Amino acid sequence: MSWNKVAVVGAGLIKMGELFEQSYEQMAAGAFDAAVASVDKGFEPHQVDAAFVATQRGTLWGQEGIGGNTIPTAIGLAGIPCTRIENACPSGSDAFRVGAMAVASGVHDVVLVIGVEKMRDKSSEEGLLSRAAAGHPIFTRGETAPVLFAPFATRHMHEFGTTREMLASVAVKNHYNGARDPYAHFQNEITVDDVLKSPSVCHPLHLLDCCPQTDGAAAVLLVNAERVREFTDKPVYAAGFGVATDHPYLHEKDSFTEIKVTRMASQRAYAMAGVGPGDIDCAEVHDCFTITEILDIEDLGFFDKGDGGRASLEGDTSLTGRIPVNTSGGLLAKGHPIGATGVAQITECWWQLRGEAGERQVETRNGYALQHNAGGRGSGVAVVNILTNRTDTS
Amino acid sequence: MTVRVLGVGAAAPELRLRAADVGAAWGRGGRGEVAVCAPDEDTLTLAWQAADRALAAAGVESGQIDALYWGTSRPPFAEGPSFAFLAASLSLAATVGGALCAGSTHAGMEALAAGTDAISAGSARVALVIASDALRPGPGTGFEARCGAGAAALVLAVDGPVTATIGARVTRTRPFLDRYRGDGEVDNRDMYDARLFREQIFLPVVRDVAENLAAFDVRAWSLPDPDGRLGAVLARDVRAPITTSSTIYGAIGDAGAAAALLGGIAALDAAGLVAIVGTGGGRTTGVLVNAETPVPGAALTADAISGGRPASYAEALRARGQLRPVGETIPMGVPPESAMFVRGADEMLGLLGGRCVDCGTISTPPSIHPHCINCGGPKLEPVALARHGRVHTFVVNQTMPAPFVAPLPIVVLDMDDGARLMLQAIGDGSDIEIGRQVALVLRKYAHERGVPVYGFKAQPKKEVAS
């Protein structure tokens, strides 16, 4: 039986990209306005009882010492309770989970979950590349973001014969979807050849195997399921969620062919929602690099271990495939404004379950969509949220 | 007391700089080549490498060393814990005595003399003597294309198998200026006048010392040769049957404070009397070593200093810190003077792990693992990690901001003791594959705020594991 104690009644995001012209606060206000405007029966901002904000790297990107207080002022709601969630790349997913628990607890009836991230206010070198100088002075020296996932690609290729073409097919599919998502950072289609011939970033990953650095914000409105009809007649519910942790450093990993936390978090979410991988109609998964999506679709149980490369190459995850993955364009095309990423993925699931995804709309036979992020140095944490449009289980 | 030489070891950087390339930049010619340090090498990492080999050759454990004598013209700190960093990286006991000799290229001879005296006096039973250097000439100076790098190490002891013993010593001190750098200066200055140096400074005093030793039946000589000609003059003067130092100079150039001992240990590969002469900073010292049998490790000298990859002049200048990018570089997340480096000093320099008393799993580094990564148990005992392993998976990072230099291979290793490590690898990554065997060697990970940050890197071995 799905959990279904909390409903998503509004969701929205701003156009992702290098938003040099927008402040952190302006991006947040844009996402909040979009979510408010999306509520079927109307929504007044002051109806928000509390907010949870996901921003992962405020200390690096111009929001030094940020707490929960920046967002209420930015959206005209100074005074409301607001807490910042920072939990690596799943920050937005986890803010959703925590927000849902706050509603289910009965403490708050209406909660705003908002993810905001400024990735481009400092130079690329000071941004993601600064990771190379962060952390342990020996064991993580030189560890830029691709170093966290490229070793998995090397090992997956070694054990399962996964090829660069298979990796590239993930980027090609996600750019195809992104070209059909007006909110995506990249709106252009690419070919396998484009990916193969792009410059090497971190062997075996090339430039188009990597997501861009993107500014962005996204917001969703959660309400107690008992009050959902005040806001919409097309509700989408939080069916279940799961979180899992693993050792943070790569040298502590048991395996370089799976992201263990993804498997563990999804098993917990499936159990809570009372479904299995076969019940999921579409999924927004963490594709910071092409190899990550191949690992995801195996570890989430959509495909057997080692089969993710073949499945991607043969179109099993395309809009018309067996299990459409990253219909929004994913992190690779839509972008990865870290705190906003999970919330934006939930927005896509919400649209898909309401039949509002336009050109990207897939068939939602079972009425379940899955959203996933993993991160935290060497994939030390993952969050999986499952949403449903089914009311028969509540 | 008799001072025995139980074993010796040598080291030199892999990079080679052609004298013709240096000459071309300044409108001159040039012949031969010299060894130059990569950005992650310096006098300390070379000293570590030579000492590691000497200890292995001697069959001596690091914990047996009572005293360390290290001679170099260029310790990594002008003032600071150079000696202590080297001792920790070699896993020497915290009670180790000894001295850092510096200030001129005579420092290697000073270390040898001090180590010998410590054994003779009975203040140490086993002493480790290391001479290492990496000369940093001023760009465009006459001796630039002659300046090399290398290291030699000797394990001295009062007991042990009879191999070689250290004998007579001759020394001279004269207040003359030869090659120097002033206080606060980083590059060596050129000689004021080459003829003045040759005729009035170098030849009279070095010849005096060498001729004193030539009274004995010397089989092989190590003689100083700062300009590529003076060594031959001296060899002719003493009628040297073998001059092992000329081979060393030919292979790696002038290794400064390490040059005399490198030539000396190379000569210990056969029985007979060896004369070692070193000079610099107005001092010249000669020492006789009597090899009754070949000394363990001596025959490996040529291999240990054999060259590898050619370096362009620009690459050599960049590695020496004489060619710098404009703009800010990315600082370390943890400043190298901060508490983390105090907590982690022994585990980083000595490469320690924590072995779980309950399940045997090794968690590393210990300071961030109060509990076992496998069973969660709270009882971990510190252990020295294995230095050999094989590649489980790897990447080659191609996108690196300054101060990093791409390509930068990073490897996940399954070590021989079951521990797993992730470390930078040496080289451009083209020789790395899953299953490749590696050995860990000390290198410099960063140099920031005047602090060199040392740690172990993976050196791929030539053969592939089956």
Coordinates of N, CA, C and O in Angstrom, one line a residue, chain A residues 125-126 129-144 146-147 149-155 158-159 200-204 247 249-256, chain B residues 330-334 340-341 347-348 351 364-365 368-369 373-374 392-401 403-404 408 410 412 420-424 434 445-446 453-456:
Chain A
E125 N 36.9 27.3 -12.4 CA 38.0 26.8 -11.6 C 37.7 26.8 -10.1 O 38.0 25.9 -9.4
E126 N 37.1 27.9 -9.7 CA 36.7 28.1 -8.3 C 35.5 27.2 -7.9 O 35.2 27.0 -6.7
L129 N 36.0 22.7 -10.1 CA 37.4 22.3 -10.2 C 38.0 22.4 -8.8 O 39.0 21.8 -8.5
S130 N 37.5 23.3 -8.0 CA 38.1 23.5 -6.7 C 38.0 22.3 -5.8 O 38.7 22.1 -4.8
R131 N 37.1 21.4 -6.2 CA 37.0 20.1 -5.5 C 38.3 19.4 -5.5 O 38.7 18.6 -4.5
A132 N 39.1 19.6 -6.5 CA 40.4 18.9 -6.7 C 41.3 19.2 -5.5 O 42.2 18.5 -5.2
A133 N 41.1 20.4 -4.9 CA 42.0 20.8 -3.8 C 41.3 20.7 -2.5 O 41.8 21.1 -1.4
A134 N 40.1 20.1 -2.4 CA 39.3 20.0 -1.2 C 39.4 18.6 -0.6 O 39.9 17.7 -1.2
G135 N 39.0 18.5 0.6 CA 38.9 17.2 1.3 C 40.3 16.8 1.8 O 41.1 17.6 2.1
H136 N 40.5 15.5 1.9 CA 41.8 14.9 2.4 C 42.9 15.3 1.5 O 42.8 15.2 0.3
P137 N 44.0 15.8 2.1 CA 45.1 16.4 1.3 C 45.8 15.3 0.4 O 46.5 15.7 -0.5
I138 N 45.7 14.1 0.8 CA 46.3 13.0 -0.1 C 45.3 12.2 -0.8 O 45.3 12.1 -2.0
F139 N 44.3 11.7 0.0 CA 43.4 10.7 -0.6 C 42.4 11.3 -1.6 O 41.8 10.5 -2.3
T140 N 42.2 12.6 -1.6 CA 41.2 13.2 -2.5 C 41.9 14.2 -3.4 O 41.2 15.0 -4.1
R141 N 43.2 14.3 -3.3 CA 44.0 15.4 -4.1 C 43.8 15.1 -5.6 O 44.2 14.0 -6.1
G142 N 43.3 16.1 -6.3 CA 43.0 15.9 -7.7 C 41.7 15.4 -8.1 O 41.4 15.1 -9.2
E143 N 40.8 15.2 -7.0 CA 39.5 14.6 -7.2 C 38.5 15.6 -7.7 O 37.7 16.1 -6.9
T144 N 38.5 15.9 -9.0 CA 37.4 16.7 -9.5 C 36.2 15.8 -9.6 O 36.2 14.6 -9.5
P146 N 34.3 14.5 -12.0 CA 34.3 13.3 -12.8 C 35.1 12.1 -12.2 O 34.9 11.0 -12.5
V147 N 36.1 12.5 -11.3 CA 36.9 11.4 -10.7 C 36.1 10.5 -9.8 O 36.4 9.4 -9.6
F149 N 33.2 9.4 -10.5 CA 32.3 8.4 -11.3 C 33.1 7.7 -12.4 O 32.8 6.6 -12.7
A150 N 34.2 8.3 -12.9 CA 34.9 7.7 -14.0 C 35.5 6.3 -13.6 O 35.6 5.4 -14.4
P151 N 36.0 6.1 -12.3 CA 36.5 4.8 -12.0 C 35.4 3.7 -12.1 O 35.8 2.5 -12.4
F152 N 34.2 4.1 -11.9 CA 33.1 3.1 -12.1 C 33.0 2.7 -13.6 O 32.7 1.6 -13.9
A153 N 33.1 3.7 -14.5 CA 33.1 3.5 -15.9 C 34.2 2.5 -16.3 O 34.0 1.6 -17.0
T154 N 35.4 2.8 -15.8 CA 36.5 1.9 -16.2 C 36.3 0.5 -15.8 O 36.5 -0.4 -16.5
R155 N 35.7 0.3 -14.6 CA 35.5 -1.0 -14.0 C 34.3 -1.7 -14.7 O 34.3 -2.9 -15.0
H158 N 35.3 -2.9 -18.0 CA 36.2 -4.0 -17.8 C 35.4 -5.3 -17.5 O 35.7 -6.4 -18.1
E159 N 34.4 -5.2 -16.7 CA 33.7 -6.4 -16.2 C 32.6 -6.8 -17.2 O 32.3 -8.0 -17.3
S200 N 38.5 14.7 -24.1 CA 38.6 13.9 -22.9 C 38.7 14.8 -21.7 O 39.5 15.8 -21.6
V201 N 37.8 14.6 -20.8 CA 37.8 15.3 -19.5 C 38.5 14.5 -18.4 O 39.3 15.1 -17.7
C202 N 38.1 13.3 -18.3 CA 38.7 12.4 -17.3 C 38.5 11.0 -17.8 O 37.4 10.4 -17.6
H203 N 39.5 10.5 -18.4 CA 39.4 9.2 -19.0 C 38.7 8.2 -18.1 O 39.1 8.1 -16.9
P204 N 37.7 7.4 -18.5 CA 37.2 7.3 -19.9 C 36.1 8.3 -20.3 O 35.4 8.0 -21.3
H247 N 30.1 4.6 3.0 CA 31.3 5.3 3.3 C 31.6 6.4 2.2 O 31.3 6.2 1.0
Y249 N 34.5 7.9 1.1 CA 35.6 8.0 0.2 C 35.6 6.8 -0.8 O 35.2 5.7 -0.5
L250 N 36.1 7.0 -2.0 CA 36.1 6.0 -3.0 C 36.9 4.8 -2.6 O 36.5 3.7 -2.9
H251 N 38.0 5.0 -1.8 CA 38.8 3.8 -1.5 C 38.2 3.0 -0.4 O 38.7 1.9 -0.1
E252 N 37.0 3.4 0.1 CA 36.3 2.6 1.0 C 35.1 1.8 0.4 O 34.4 1.0 1.0
K253 N 35.0 1.9 -1.0 CA 33.9 1.2 -1.7 C 34.2 -0.3 -1.8 O 35.4 -0.7 -2.1
D254 N 33.2 -1.1 -1.7 CA 33.3 -2.5 -2.0 C 33.4 -2.8 -3.5 O 34.1 -3.6 -3.9
S255 N 32.5 -2.0 -4.2 CA 32.3 -2.4 -5.6 C 32.4 -1.1 -6.4 O 31.9 0.0 -6.0
F256 N 33.0 -1.2 -7.6 CA 33.0 -0.1 -8.6 C 32.1 -0.4 -9.8 O 32.3 0.1 -10.9
Chain B
I330 N 44.3 27.4 -7.1 CA 43.3 26.9 -6.2 C 44.0 26.5 -4.9 O 44.8 25.5 -4.9
P331 N 43.7 27.1 -3.8 CA 44.4 26.7 -2.5 C 43.8 25.4 -2.0 O 42.7 25.0 -2.4
M332 N 44.6 24.7 -1.2 CA 44.1 23.4 -0.6 C 42.9 23.7 0.3 O 42.9 24.8 1.0
G333 N 42.0 22.8 0.4 CA 40.8 23.0 1.3 C 41.3 23.0 2.7 O 40.7 23.7 3.5
V334 N 42.3 22.3 3.0 CA 42.9 22.3 4.4 C 44.3 22.9 4.4 O 45.2 22.4 3.7
M340 N 44.6 19.5 11.0 CA 44.5 18.2 10.4 C 45.9 17.6 10.1 O 46.0 16.4 10.1
F341 N 46.8 18.5 9.7 CA 48.1 18.0 9.4 C 48.9 17.6 10.7 O 49.8 16.8 10.6
E347 N 50.2 9.4 10.1 CA 49.5 8.5 9.2 C 49.7 8.8 7.7 O 49.7 8.0 6.8
M348 N 50.0 10.1 7.4 CA 50.2 10.5 6.0 C 51.6 10.2 5.6 O 51.9 9.7 4.6
L351 N 52.3 6.4 6.2 CA 51.3 5.6 5.6 C 50.8 4.5 6.5 O 51.1 3.3 6.4
T364 N 41.5 3.3 6.5 CA 42.5 4.3 6.4 C 42.0 5.6 5.8 O 41.1 5.5 5.0
P365 N 42.4 6.7 6.3 CA 43.4 6.9 7.4 C 42.8 6.8 8.8 O 41.6 7.0 8.9
I368 N 40.3 9.5 10.7 CA 38.9 9.7 10.4 C 38.1 8.4 10.5 O 37.0 8.3 10.1
H369 N 38.7 7.4 11.1 CA 38.0 6.1 11.2 C 38.1 5.6 12.6 O 38.8 4.6 12.9
I373 N 35.4 0.1 8.8 CA 34.5 0.3 7.6 C 33.7 -1.0 7.3 O 32.7 -0.9 6.5
N374 N 34.2 -2.1 7.8 CA 33.5 -3.3 7.4 C 32.5 -3.7 8.5 O 31.3 -3.9 8.1
H392 N 42.8 -1.7 -9.2 CA 41.5 -2.2 -9.3 C 40.7 -1.4 -10.3 O 39.9 -2.0 -11.2
T393 N 40.8 -0.1 -10.3 CA 40.2 0.7 -11.4 C 41.0 2.0 -11.4 O 41.7 2.3 -10.4
F394 N 40.8 2.9 -12.4 CA 41.6 4.1 -12.5 C 40.9 5.1 -13.4 O 39.9 4.8 -14.1
V395 N 41.4 6.3 -13.3 CA 41.0 7.4 -14.2 C 42.2 8.1 -14.6 O 43.2 8.0 -14.0
V396 N 42.1 8.9 -15.7 CA 43.2 9.9 -16.0 C 42.6 11.2 -16.2 O 41.8 11.5 -17.1
N397 N 42.8 12.1 -15.2 CA 42.1 13.4 -15.1 C 42.8 14.3 -16.1 O 44.0 14.5 -16.1
Q398 N 42.0 14.8 -17.1 CA 42.6 15.7 -18.1 C 42.3 17.2 -17.9 O 42.7 18.0 -18.7
T399 N 41.4 17.5 -16.9 CA 41.0 18.8 -16.8 C 41.3 19.3 -15.4 O 40.6 19.0 -14.4
M400 N 42.5 20.0 -15.3 CA 43.0 20.3 -14.0 C 43.4 21.8 -13.9 O 44.1 22.3 -14.8
P401 N 42.9 22.5 -12.9 CA 43.3 23.9 -12.8 C 44.7 24.0 -12.1 O 45.1 23.0 -11.5
P403 N 47.2 24.7 -9.3 CA 48.6 24.2 -9.6 C 48.7 22.8 -10.1 O 49.8 22.3 -10.2
F404 N 47.6 22.1 -10.4 CA 47.7 20.8 -10.9 C 48.2 20.8 -12.4 O 48.0 21.8 -13.0
L408 N 46.6 13.7 -15.1 CA 46.8 13.3 -13.8 C 46.1 11.9 -13.5 O 44.9 11.9 -13.4
I410 N 44.7 8.8 -11.5 CA 44.3 8.5 -10.1 C 43.9 7.1 -10.1 O 43.1 6.6 -11.0
V412 N 42.6 3.4 -8.0 CA 42.1 2.7 -6.9 C 42.9 1.4 -6.8 O 43.0 0.7 -7.8
R420 N 42.5 -1.1 0.7 CA 42.2 -0.5 -0.6 C 42.6 1.0 -0.4 O 42.2 1.6 0.6
L421 N 43.3 1.6 -1.4 CA 43.7 3.0 -1.3 C 43.3 3.6 -2.6 O 43.2 3.0 -3.7
M422 N 43.1 4.9 -2.6 CA 43.1 5.7 -3.8 C 44.1 6.8 -3.8 O 44.2 7.6 -2.9
L423 N 45.0 6.8 -4.8 CA 46.2 7.7 -4.8 C 46.4 8.2 -6.2 O 46.0 7.6 -7.2
Q424 N 47.2 9.2 -6.3 CA 47.7 9.7 -7.6 C 48.7 8.7 -8.1 O 49.4 8.0 -7.3
I434 N 43.8 -2.1 -15.5 CA 43.3 -2.9 -14.4 C 44.2 -4.1 -14.3 O 44.5 -4.7 -15.3
Y445 N 52.6 16.1 -3.0 CA 51.3 16.3 -3.5 C 50.9 17.8 -3.7 O 50.1 18.1 -4.5
A446 N 51.6 18.6 -2.9 CA 51.3 20.0 -3.0 C 52.4 20.8 -2.4 O 53.2 20.3 -1.7
V453 N 53.8 19.3 0.8 CA 52.9 18.3 1.4 C 53.2 16.9 0.7 O 53.0 16.7 -0.4
Y454 N 53.9 16.0 1.5 CA 54.3 14.8 1.0 C 53.3 13.7 1.3 O 52.6 13.7 2.3
G455 N 53.3 12.7 0.3 CA 52.4 11.6 0.5 C 52.9 10.5 -0.5 O 53.7 10.8 -1.4
F456 N 52.3 9.3 -0.5 CA 52.7 8.3 -1.3 C 51.9 8.3 -2.6 O 50.7 8.6 -2.7

